[in-house]
Amino acid sequence: MSDLTRRLENAYGTRISDARFDLGGALEELLAGVGLSTSDAGGKVEWTGADPVLKSPLRLGGAATIALLAKSVAAAAMHRWRGGPGQDIAIDLGPTPHRLCPFYDGKWELVGRYPAVPSLEAGNVMGATFFRTRDERWVLPQALYPNLRMRAQQLLGVPLTYQPVAEAIGRWDALALEQAGEEAGIVMPMVRSLPEFLVEPHYREVLADMPLIEITRIGDSAREPLRPVGAQPFSGYRALGMGHVIAGAGFGRSMALHGADVLNLWRPGEGELEPIYASANVGMRSTWLFARHERKMLVELLQGADIFFQNRRLAHLRDLGLLPEEVARERPGIVYVSISLHGMTGPWADRPGFDQTAGCVTGVMSIQGGDDEPALPPIGVVNDYLAAWLAQVGVVAALRRRAEEGGSYHVHVSLTLAALWLLSLGIFDKAWAETIADASDAHRYRDPEVFRAVTPMGDYQGVTDQVRMSLTPGAYDPVLIPRGASRAEWLAR
């Protein structure tokens, strides 16, 4: 039995009615997985507050706090290794769940005084609604983008409004519908319990022994010493991306906060949901580029980059010739970042999906909702930003290895494994959590710290990372600009 399986079985079988938790131990364990420790920050690493702060059996504040501290420690370490001084890092757990999904309550992320509202696929019921199947199971279909909507309509044969969809799904058994969805290229996960997921072949073959942050050497190259110290930990570093939705773009945002020049590529005609763009694309430049037809321009950008990041489907990457080893041949020394759904190999590797897909299959939704009906966590989105921050930790470790040993590296984080990591931190007794959360100062769900800026898209208010770094607190430049508003070129170092 793998260590992860043992932890998950223990967490599922023994619900917690106790606020005590070794957050520091969990943080050190995460960092040690990539050869780091809190001492690499060169100063004190401190936190206050305790879960539960939300009425949920999930350790949402703790998971967010650990991941935010880990990526901040990694950034501080990068700054030290480049010649800068150490610094102190501190965080209050109380507001951190806001940072996992800053737009869920429509209060904290604002564009032009209003929360960003999705115009793409407005009225489409396939977003956050669970549907019951003929065999009394549940599925969560998500057709958030036009291509997914068209495929879903072809499969079900009905318009995507509630009653027709409910009736159509009610004529299917859940597993058969999930499999049909996979074949059709749509998002149709069957809700599972955690014990059900632990016996899935994909879990046993792929995820059970996979590192939370997986770093693999994928090619040889000369050593590239770390750049001389700059104003921020990643000043002078360049990250080229094909990030969309939250997880991929969120990685770019994290790198940009700490000084990287991040250029995200969008295919002409590709859409994005306004709330997601206004959240995950903060700090990044972007440009339009046909990767299939403008290969020369793409390769030129790659050759000037230190990092390439993506959260696209494997079939799409294969079609474009942008798998990790292929990119490493174009740019020896690249640090290639993948944020996948279920992993890069195995029976489910090609399945499409989102943050909530991972929660459905791993038992997160059934734990949140209970035996009768699944439910989304109270903040809606959990795994996307966790995966983005974990990937940033991996990039720091890979850049150091490149400096010391040479080589190209693949940093990989799975949304599904991030969901399992969250569960492995412990599951609260639901009734106890609902009683304790936000009922005392120690468990207060605090309002998040925000920042404001005047942008080409209007007055913007966003949620900070809630972390206090004494020397390099970070800043976004640009804050928020329209998609495709930048040239397909790098800024001067």
Short mmCIF file of C-alpha atoms in Angstrom, two decimals:
data_model
loop_
_atom_site.label_atom_id
_atom_site.label_comp_id
_atom_site.label_asym_id
_atom_site.label_seq_id
_atom_site.Cartn_x
_atom_site.Cartn_y
_atom_site.Cartn_z
CA MET A 1 0.00 0.00 0.00
CA SER A 2 1.38 3.41 -0.94
CA ASP A 3 1.87 6.07 1.71
CA LEU A 4 -0.76 8.24 0.03
CA THR A 5 -3.30 5.40 0.05
CA ARG A 6 -2.66 4.77 3.74
CA ARG A 7 -3.12 8.44 4.59
CA LEU A 8 -6.29 8.71 2.56
CA GLU A 9 -7.82 5.62 4.12
CA ASN A 10 -6.98 6.94 7.59
CA ALA A 11 -8.41 10.37 6.78
CA TYR A 12 -11.62 8.90 5.38
CA GLY A 13 -12.09 6.47 8.25
CA THR A 14 -11.32 8.86 11.10
CA ARG A 15 -13.10 12.20 10.92
CA ILE A 16 -11.53 15.00 12.94
CA SER A 17 -13.17 16.99 15.74
CA ASP A 18 -10.02 18.80 16.79
CA ALA A 19 -8.45 22.04 15.53
CA ARG A 20 -4.89 20.93 16.28
CA PHE A 21 -2.83 20.32 13.15
CA ASP A 22 0.88 20.19 12.41
CA LEU A 23 0.83 22.73 9.59
CA GLY A 24 4.57 23.27 9.86
CA GLY A 25 5.24 19.57 9.46
CA ALA A 26 3.01 19.37 6.39
CA LEU A 27 4.78 22.39 4.90
CA GLU A 28 8.24 20.93 5.48
CA GLU A 29 7.17 17.60 4.00
CA LEU A 30 5.87 19.29 0.85
CA LEU A 31 9.05 21.32 0.40
CA ALA A 32 11.29 18.33 1.12
CA GLY A 33 9.71 16.54 -1.82
CA VAL A 34 11.63 18.87 -4.16
CA GLY A 35 14.72 19.35 -1.98
CA LEU A 36 13.68 22.56 -0.20
CA SER A 37 12.93 23.56 3.39
CA THR A 38 11.59 26.62 5.17
CA SER A 39 15.17 27.49 6.17
CA ASP A 40 15.85 28.30 2.50
CA ALA A 41 13.85 31.51 2.93
CA GLY A 42 16.63 32.83 5.18
CA GLY A 43 14.23 34.18 7.80
CA LYS A 44 11.24 33.34 9.94
CA VAL A 45 8.23 31.55 8.44
CA GLU A 46 5.15 32.12 10.61
CA TRP A 47 1.38 31.66 10.47
CA THR A 48 -1.68 32.29 12.59
CA GLY A 49 -5.23 30.95 12.56
CA ALA A 50 -6.63 27.45 12.29
CA ASP A 51 -9.18 25.44 10.36
CA PRO A 52 -12.07 25.17 10.07
CA VAL A 53 -12.84 28.72 8.99
CA LEU A 54 -15.50 27.59 6.51
CA LYS A 55 -18.46 25.32 7.18
CA SER A 56 -16.88 22.44 5.33
CA PRO A 57 -15.33 19.09 6.24
CA LEU A 58 -12.37 20.01 4.01
CA ARG A 59 -9.16 21.59 5.34
CA LEU A 60 -9.43 24.48 2.90
CA GLY A 61 -7.59 27.12 4.91
CA GLY A 62 -4.76 24.77 5.81
CA ALA A 63 -4.24 23.55 2.25
CA ALA A 64 -4.25 27.10 0.89
CA THR A 65 -1.88 28.29 3.62
CA ILE A 66 0.59 25.45 3.08
CA ALA A 67 0.66 25.96 -0.69
CA LEU A 68 0.95 29.75 -0.41
CA LEU A 69 3.76 29.46 2.13
CA ALA A 70 5.52 26.84 0.01
CA LYS A 71 5.56 28.96 -3.12
CA SER A 72 6.63 32.02 -1.09
CA VAL A 73 9.48 30.09 0.54
CA ALA A 74 10.54 28.88 -2.91
CA ALA A 75 10.51 32.43 -4.26
CA ALA A 76 12.49 33.71 -1.27
CA ALA A 77 14.99 30.88 -1.74
CA MET A 78 15.42 31.81 -5.40
CA HIS A 79 16.15 35.39 -4.37
CA ARG A 80 18.78 34.22 -1.86
CA TRP A 81 20.45 31.82 -4.28
CA ARG A 82 20.82 34.67 -6.76
CA GLY A 83 22.65 36.77 -4.17
CA GLY A 84 19.87 38.54 -2.27
CA PRO A 85 19.34 38.54 1.49
CA GLY A 86 16.96 36.26 3.33
CA GLN A 87 13.54 37.43 4.45
CA ASP A 88 10.66 36.72 6.80
CA ILE A 89 7.38 35.25 5.57
CA ALA A 90 4.07 35.39 7.42
CA ILE A 91 0.43 34.58 6.72
CA ASP A 92 -2.93 34.52 8.48
CA LEU A 93 -4.86 31.37 7.58
CA GLY A 94 -8.21 33.11 8.11
CA PRO A 95 -8.64 34.76 4.68
CA THR A 96 -6.67 32.26 2.58
CA PRO A 97 -9.68 30.35 1.16
CA HIS A 98 -10.64 33.57 -0.62
CA ARG A 99 -7.43 33.23 -2.63
CA LEU A 100 -8.42 29.77 -3.86
CA CYS A 101 -11.41 31.29 -5.68
CA PRO A 102 -11.37 35.08 -5.40
CA PHE A 103 -14.51 35.57 -7.48
CA TYR A 104 -16.89 33.01 -5.95
CA ASP A 105 -18.94 35.48 -3.91
CA GLY A 106 -18.74 38.44 -6.31
CA LYS A 107 -17.29 40.79 -3.69
CA TRP A 108 -13.51 40.97 -3.95
CA GLU A 109 -12.47 40.79 -7.61
CA LEU A 110 -14.00 43.72 -9.45
CA VAL A 111 -13.54 45.24 -12.90
CA GLY A 112 -15.02 48.70 -13.30
CA ARG A 113 -16.70 48.47 -9.88
CA TYR A 114 -18.53 45.24 -10.73
CA PRO A 115 -17.68 41.54 -10.51
CA ALA A 116 -16.77 40.13 -13.89
CA VAL A 117 -19.75 38.23 -15.30
CA PRO A 118 -19.36 35.46 -17.90
CA SER A 119 -20.92 36.24 -21.26
CA LEU A 120 -19.56 33.09 -22.88
CA GLU A 121 -22.13 30.28 -22.64
CA ALA A 122 -24.59 32.39 -20.63
CA GLY A 123 -27.65 30.33 -19.70
CA ASN A 124 -25.85 27.00 -20.18
CA VAL A 125 -26.83 24.76 -17.24
CA MET A 126 -23.71 22.62 -17.61
CA GLY A 127 -21.53 24.52 -15.19
CA ALA A 128 -21.98 23.72 -11.51
CA THR A 129 -25.15 21.58 -11.43
CA PHE A 130 -25.17 17.93 -10.41
CA PHE A 131 -27.58 15.64 -12.26
CA ARG A 132 -28.97 12.28 -11.13
CA THR A 133 -28.64 9.31 -13.48
CA ARG A 134 -30.92 6.32 -14.07
CA ASP A 135 -28.96 4.19 -11.58
CA GLU A 136 -29.27 6.80 -8.81
CA ARG A 137 -25.71 8.08 -9.19
CA TRP A 138 -24.63 11.65 -9.89
CA VAL A 139 -22.63 13.34 -12.65
CA LEU A 140 -21.35 16.91 -13.01
CA PRO A 141 -21.37 17.83 -16.72
CA GLN A 142 -19.39 20.97 -17.50
CA ALA A 143 -19.67 22.49 -20.96
CA LEU A 144 -18.20 25.87 -20.13
CA TYR A 145 -16.85 26.64 -23.60
CA PRO A 146 -18.46 26.56 -27.08
CA ASN A 147 -16.65 23.44 -28.30
CA LEU A 148 -17.69 21.51 -25.19
CA ARG A 149 -21.26 22.76 -25.50
CA MET A 150 -21.54 21.56 -29.10
CA ARG A 151 -20.22 18.11 -28.20
CA ALA A 152 -22.53 17.88 -25.19
CA GLN A 153 -25.55 18.77 -27.31
CA GLN A 154 -24.56 16.16 -29.87
CA LEU A 155 -24.26 13.48 -27.17
CA LEU A 156 -27.45 14.28 -25.27
CA GLY A 157 -29.52 15.59 -28.18
CA VAL A 158 -31.15 18.38 -26.17
CA PRO A 159 -30.64 22.10 -25.53
CA LEU A 160 -28.51 22.75 -22.46
CA THR A 161 -31.26 24.06 -20.20
CA TYR A 162 -32.11 22.36 -16.94
CA GLN A 163 -35.17 20.23 -17.61
CA PRO A 164 -34.10 18.77 -20.99
CA VAL A 165 -30.62 18.00 -19.64
CA ALA A 166 -32.01 16.41 -16.46
CA GLU A 167 -34.34 14.19 -18.49
CA ALA A 168 -31.62 13.20 -20.96
CA ILE A 169 -29.09 12.34 -18.25
CA GLY A 170 -31.78 10.46 -16.35
CA ARG A 171 -31.92 7.96 -19.21
CA TRP A 172 -28.25 7.00 -18.74
CA ASP A 173 -26.38 4.96 -16.15
CA ALA A 174 -23.61 7.11 -14.68
CA LEU A 175 -20.57 5.04 -15.65
CA ALA A 176 -21.82 4.54 -19.19
CA LEU A 177 -22.44 8.28 -19.51
CA GLU A 178 -18.98 9.08 -18.16
CA GLN A 179 -17.42 6.74 -20.71
CA ALA A 180 -19.54 8.15 -23.52
CA GLY A 181 -18.46 11.62 -22.45
CA GLU A 182 -14.81 10.61 -22.63
CA GLU A 183 -15.29 9.26 -26.15
CA ALA A 184 -17.11 12.44 -27.19
CA GLY A 185 -14.47 14.71 -25.65
CA ILE A 186 -16.77 16.31 -23.08
CA VAL A 187 -16.56 16.74 -19.31
CA MET A 188 -18.95 14.28 -17.64
CA PRO A 189 -17.40 12.89 -14.42
CA MET A 190 -19.32 10.42 -12.29
CA VAL A 191 -19.25 11.38 -8.63
CA ARG A 192 -17.36 8.78 -6.61
CA SER A 193 -16.62 8.24 -2.97
CA LEU A 194 -12.98 8.26 -1.94
CA PRO A 195 -12.95 4.47 -1.35
CA GLU A 196 -14.38 3.96 -4.85
CA PHE A 197 -11.64 6.07 -6.38
CA LEU A 198 -8.86 4.28 -4.50
CA VAL A 199 -9.69 1.03 -6.32
CA GLU A 200 -9.82 2.65 -9.77
CA PRO A 201 -7.06 1.27 -12.03
CA HIS A 202 -6.00 4.80 -12.92
CA TYR A 203 -5.38 5.66 -9.28
CA ARG A 204 -3.50 2.44 -8.58
CA GLU A 205 -1.40 2.58 -11.76
CA VAL A 206 -0.65 6.31 -11.95
CA LEU A 207 -1.49 8.45 -8.95
CA ALA A 208 -0.88 6.28 -5.89
CA ASP A 209 2.91 6.62 -6.08
CA MET A 210 3.22 9.86 -8.06
CA PRO A 211 5.00 12.73 -6.29
CA LEU A 212 2.76 15.70 -5.55
CA ILE A 213 5.28 17.81 -7.49
CA GLU A 214 6.86 15.62 -10.14
CA ILE A 215 10.19 16.76 -11.62
CA THR A 216 11.74 14.74 -14.44
CA ARG A 217 14.88 15.41 -16.46
CA ILE A 218 13.85 15.26 -20.13
CA GLY A 219 17.01 16.29 -21.96
CA ASP A 220 20.63 17.33 -21.71
CA SER A 221 21.99 20.85 -21.96
CA ALA A 222 24.76 23.02 -20.60
CA ARG A 223 24.45 24.49 -17.13
CA GLU A 224 22.69 27.86 -17.01
CA PRO A 225 23.80 29.69 -13.85
CA LEU A 226 21.13 31.55 -11.93
CA ARG A 227 20.86 35.12 -13.10
CA PRO A 228 22.31 37.87 -10.89
CA VAL A 229 19.93 39.07 -8.20
CA GLY A 230 17.20 41.47 -9.30
CA ALA A 231 14.43 43.40 -7.63
CA GLN A 232 12.21 40.30 -7.43
CA PRO A 233 12.94 36.56 -7.16
CA PHE A 234 12.21 35.89 -10.86
CA SER A 235 13.38 39.20 -12.32
CA GLY A 236 15.08 38.48 -15.65
CA TYR A 237 13.35 35.13 -16.14
CA ARG A 238 10.90 34.53 -18.98
CA ALA A 239 7.89 32.22 -18.99
CA LEU A 240 6.03 31.40 -22.22
CA GLY A 241 2.61 29.89 -21.75
CA MET A 242 -0.41 28.25 -23.24
CA GLY A 243 -2.37 28.64 -20.03
CA HIS A 244 -6.14 28.83 -19.96
CA VAL A 245 -8.97 28.51 -17.44
CA ILE A 246 -7.43 28.91 -13.95
CA ALA A 247 -4.66 26.41 -13.26
CA GLY A 248 -2.37 27.17 -16.21
CA ALA A 249 -2.94 30.89 -16.24
CA GLY A 250 -2.72 30.92 -12.43
CA PHE A 251 0.82 29.57 -12.67
CA GLY A 252 1.70 32.47 -14.96
CA ARG A 253 0.16 34.91 -12.48
CA SER A 254 2.27 33.46 -9.66
CA MET A 255 5.48 33.81 -11.66
CA ALA A 256 4.56 37.35 -12.70
CA LEU A 257 3.94 38.43 -9.11
CA HIS A 258 7.54 37.57 -8.31
CA GLY A 259 9.05 39.40 -11.29
CA ALA A 260 9.03 37.05 -14.30
CA ASP A 261 8.17 38.32 -17.78
CA VAL A 262 5.20 36.08 -18.59
CA LEU A 263 3.81 35.93 -22.13
CA ASN A 264 0.71 33.81 -22.65
CA LEU A 265 -0.30 32.59 -26.11
CA TRP A 266 -3.91 32.57 -27.28
CA ARG A 267 -5.15 31.01 -30.50
CA PRO A 268 -7.07 33.58 -32.58
CA GLY A 269 -10.77 33.01 -31.98
CA GLU A 270 -10.24 31.25 -28.67
CA GLY A 271 -12.52 32.47 -25.88
CA GLU A 272 -12.19 32.82 -22.13
CA LEU A 273 -14.69 33.37 -19.34
CA GLU A 274 -14.50 36.92 -18.00
CA PRO A 275 -14.31 36.06 -14.26
CA ILE A 276 -11.53 33.58 -14.94
CA TYR A 277 -9.57 35.98 -17.11
CA ALA A 278 -9.88 38.78 -14.55
CA SER A 279 -8.56 36.45 -11.86
CA ALA A 280 -5.96 34.12 -13.31
CA ASN A 281 -4.42 36.36 -15.99
CA VAL A 282 -3.36 39.17 -13.68
CA GLY A 283 0.27 40.18 -14.21
CA MET A 284 0.70 38.59 -17.62
CA ARG A 285 1.13 39.89 -21.13
CA SER A 286 -0.50 37.91 -23.92
CA THR A 287 -0.46 37.68 -27.68
CA TRP A 288 -2.34 35.93 -30.48
CA LEU A 289 -0.49 33.10 -32.21
CA PHE A 290 -1.44 30.12 -34.38
CA ALA A 291 0.94 27.52 -32.95
CA ARG A 292 0.22 25.15 -35.83
CA HIS A 293 0.94 27.63 -38.63
CA GLU A 294 3.39 30.07 -37.04
CA ARG A 295 5.98 27.56 -35.88
CA LYS A 296 8.97 29.78 -36.61
CA MET A 297 7.63 32.55 -34.39
CA LEU A 298 6.77 30.04 -31.66
CA VAL A 299 10.24 28.51 -31.72
CA GLU A 300 11.86 31.95 -31.55
CA LEU A 301 9.82 32.72 -28.45
CA LEU A 302 10.70 29.34 -26.94
CA GLN A 303 14.39 29.89 -27.52
CA GLY A 304 14.21 33.11 -25.52
CA ALA A 305 12.27 31.51 -22.66
CA ASP A 306 13.39 29.83 -19.45
CA ILE A 307 10.02 28.23 -18.78
CA PHE A 308 7.17 26.91 -20.91
CA PHE A 309 3.86 26.21 -19.17
CA GLN A 310 0.57 24.68 -20.30
CA ASN A 311 -2.59 23.00 -19.05
CA ARG A 312 -3.87 21.72 -22.39
CA ARG A 313 -5.11 18.26 -23.34
CA LEU A 314 -2.46 15.75 -24.33
CA ALA A 315 -4.05 15.18 -27.73
CA HIS A 316 -3.79 18.89 -28.48
CA LEU A 317 -0.13 18.98 -27.46
CA ARG A 318 0.64 15.91 -29.57
CA ASP A 319 -1.05 17.50 -32.55
CA LEU A 320 1.02 20.68 -32.17
CA GLY A 321 4.30 18.88 -31.49
CA LEU A 322 4.56 20.50 -28.06
CA LEU A 323 5.03 17.53 -25.75
CA PRO A 324 7.76 18.03 -23.12
CA GLU A 325 10.56 16.23 -24.94
CA GLU A 326 9.69 17.98 -28.21
CA VAL A 327 9.92 21.41 -26.61
CA ALA A 328 13.19 20.43 -24.93
CA ARG A 329 14.66 19.64 -28.35
CA GLU A 330 13.69 23.10 -29.58
CA ARG A 331 15.05 24.82 -26.48
CA PRO A 332 17.60 22.73 -24.55
CA GLY A 333 17.53 23.81 -20.92
CA ILE A 334 13.82 24.62 -20.86
CA VAL A 335 11.79 24.03 -17.71
CA TYR A 336 8.51 22.66 -19.06
CA VAL A 337 5.48 22.90 -16.75
CA SER A 338 2.38 20.73 -17.15
CA ILE A 339 -0.72 21.04 -15.02
CA SER A 340 -2.82 18.04 -15.97
CA LEU A 341 -6.19 16.76 -14.83
CA HIS A 342 -5.53 13.09 -14.01
CA GLY A 343 -1.86 12.83 -14.99
CA MET A 344 0.16 12.51 -18.18
CA THR A 345 -0.13 8.73 -18.51
CA GLY A 346 -2.63 5.99 -17.74
CA PRO A 347 -6.24 5.15 -18.67
CA TRP A 348 -7.61 8.62 -17.89
CA ALA A 349 -4.75 10.72 -19.27
CA ASP A 350 -6.74 12.05 -22.24
CA ARG A 351 -9.94 12.88 -20.36
CA PRO A 352 -10.90 16.55 -20.40
CA GLY A 353 -11.97 18.31 -17.24
CA PHE A 354 -11.70 21.12 -14.76
CA ASP A 355 -11.05 21.70 -11.08
CA GLN A 356 -14.43 20.28 -10.10
CA THR A 357 -13.84 17.17 -12.22
CA ALA A 358 -10.99 16.24 -9.91
CA GLY A 359 -13.23 16.85 -6.91
CA CYS A 360 -15.98 14.65 -8.33
CA VAL A 361 -13.87 11.58 -8.99
CA THR A 362 -11.79 11.72 -5.79
CA GLY A 363 -14.66 11.98 -3.31
CA VAL A 364 -14.36 15.68 -2.48
CA MET A 365 -17.92 16.42 -3.65
CA SER A 366 -19.45 13.44 -1.87
CA ILE A 367 -17.63 14.35 1.35
CA GLN A 368 -18.77 17.96 1.09
CA GLY A 369 -22.38 17.09 0.30
CA GLY A 370 -22.97 13.88 2.22
CA ASP A 371 -24.47 10.52 1.34
CA ASP A 372 -27.65 11.78 -0.29
CA GLU A 373 -26.38 14.39 -2.73
CA PRO A 374 -22.93 15.74 -3.63
CA ALA A 375 -22.09 19.42 -3.30
CA LEU A 376 -19.39 21.82 -4.38
CA PRO A 377 -17.12 23.18 -1.64
CA PRO A 378 -18.40 26.52 -0.33
CA ILE A 379 -15.83 28.45 -2.38
CA GLY A 380 -16.55 26.56 -5.61
CA VAL A 381 -12.97 26.12 -6.85
CA VAL A 382 -10.27 24.43 -4.77
CA ASN A 383 -7.54 22.67 -6.77
CA ASP A 384 -6.67 25.07 -9.59
CA TYR A 385 -4.59 27.59 -7.68
CA LEU A 386 -3.18 24.89 -5.39
CA ALA A 387 -1.76 23.18 -8.48
CA ALA A 388 -0.45 26.46 -9.88
CA TRP A 389 1.42 27.31 -6.66
CA LEU A 390 2.81 23.79 -6.33
CA ALA A 391 4.09 24.03 -9.90
CA GLN A 392 5.92 27.26 -9.02
CA VAL A 393 7.67 25.41 -6.18
CA GLY A 394 8.75 22.77 -8.68
CA VAL A 395 10.06 25.38 -11.11
CA VAL A 396 12.35 26.85 -8.46
CA ALA A 397 13.81 23.42 -7.76
CA ALA A 398 14.22 22.74 -11.49
CA LEU A 399 15.92 26.08 -12.18
CA ARG A 400 18.42 25.32 -9.44
CA ARG A 401 19.09 21.87 -10.88
CA ARG A 402 19.58 23.43 -14.31
CA ALA A 403 22.10 25.83 -12.81
CA GLU A 404 24.02 23.09 -11.01
CA GLU A 405 23.73 20.12 -13.38
CA GLY A 406 22.43 21.42 -16.70
CA GLY A 407 19.52 19.71 -18.41
CA SER A 408 15.92 20.30 -19.41
CA TYR A 409 13.21 19.50 -16.87
CA HIS A 410 9.52 18.65 -16.81
CA VAL A 411 7.58 19.88 -13.76
CA HIS A 412 4.18 18.20 -13.53
CA VAL A 413 1.29 18.67 -11.11
CA SER A 414 -2.08 16.90 -11.39
CA LEU A 415 -5.33 18.53 -10.29
CA THR A 416 -6.62 15.15 -9.15
CA LEU A 417 -3.51 14.51 -7.08
CA ALA A 418 -3.86 17.99 -5.57
CA ALA A 419 -7.41 17.06 -4.52
CA LEU A 420 -6.13 13.86 -2.95
CA TRP A 421 -3.41 15.81 -1.13
CA LEU A 422 -6.10 18.09 0.29
CA LEU A 423 -8.02 15.06 1.58
CA SER A 424 -4.84 13.50 2.99
CA LEU A 425 -4.47 16.52 5.30
CA GLY A 426 -7.51 15.30 7.22
CA ILE A 427 -11.29 15.43 6.94
CA PHE A 428 -13.36 17.13 9.61
CA ASP A 429 -16.53 15.79 11.14
CA LYS A 430 -19.04 17.84 9.19
CA ALA A 431 -21.30 18.77 12.11
CA TRP A 432 -18.32 19.78 14.24
CA ALA A 433 -16.85 21.92 11.45
CA GLU A 434 -20.15 23.70 10.94
CA THR A 435 -20.26 24.52 14.65
CA ILE A 436 -16.65 25.71 14.96
CA ALA A 437 -16.13 27.60 11.69
CA ASP A 438 -16.18 31.39 11.99
CA ALA A 439 -17.45 31.09 15.59
CA SER A 440 -14.35 32.45 17.35
CA ASP A 441 -11.41 34.68 16.54
CA ALA A 442 -9.11 31.69 16.04
CA HIS A 443 -11.45 30.28 13.37
CA ARG A 444 -12.61 33.56 11.86
CA TYR A 445 -13.14 33.61 8.11
CA ARG A 446 -11.58 37.00 7.50
CA ASP A 447 -12.03 39.37 4.61
CA PRO A 448 -9.08 39.16 2.22
CA GLU A 449 -6.48 41.82 1.65
CA VAL A 450 -7.10 43.46 -1.73
CA PHE A 451 -5.16 45.66 -4.13
CA ARG A 452 -6.43 48.24 -6.61
CA ALA A 453 -5.13 49.54 -9.92
CA VAL A 454 -6.23 51.55 -12.92
CA THR A 455 -5.94 49.27 -15.96
CA PRO A 456 -6.81 49.41 -19.68
CA MET A 457 -9.80 47.24 -18.76
CA GLY A 458 -11.06 49.64 -16.10
CA ASP A 459 -10.59 50.16 -12.39
CA TYR A 460 -9.51 46.81 -10.99
CA GLN A 461 -9.71 45.37 -7.50
CA GLY A 462 -8.05 42.03 -6.88
CA VAL A 463 -7.15 39.71 -4.04
CA THR A 464 -3.52 39.55 -2.94
CA ASP A 465 -1.82 36.27 -2.08
CA GLN A 466 -2.40 37.11 1.63
CA VAL A 467 1.31 36.46 2.27
CA ARG A 468 3.64 39.01 3.83
CA MET A 469 7.17 38.73 2.43
CA SER A 470 9.39 41.23 4.23
CA LEU A 471 11.79 41.95 1.35
CA THR A 472 10.08 41.02 -1.94
CA PRO A 473 6.31 41.36 -1.41
CA GLY A 474 5.73 41.23 -5.16
CA ALA A 475 3.77 43.37 -7.58
CA TYR A 476 1.99 42.95 -10.92
CA ASP A 477 3.14 44.87 -13.99
CA PRO A 478 0.96 44.93 -16.00
CA VAL A 479 -2.00 44.30 -13.72
CA LEU A 480 -4.68 43.45 -16.27
CA ILE A 481 -4.66 44.07 -20.01
CA PRO A 482 -6.88 42.75 -22.83
CA ARG A 483 -6.07 39.38 -24.33
CA GLY A 484 -3.69 39.63 -27.24
CA ALA A 485 -2.72 43.22 -26.47
CA SER A 486 1.03 42.52 -26.47
CA ARG A 487 3.48 41.84 -29.25
CA ALA A 488 4.89 38.34 -29.73
CA GLU A 489 8.26 39.31 -28.32
CA TRP A 490 10.13 39.40 -25.05
CA LEU A 491 10.80 42.47 -22.97
CA ALA A 492 14.43 43.47 -22.50
CA ARG A 493 15.95 41.74 -19.48
#
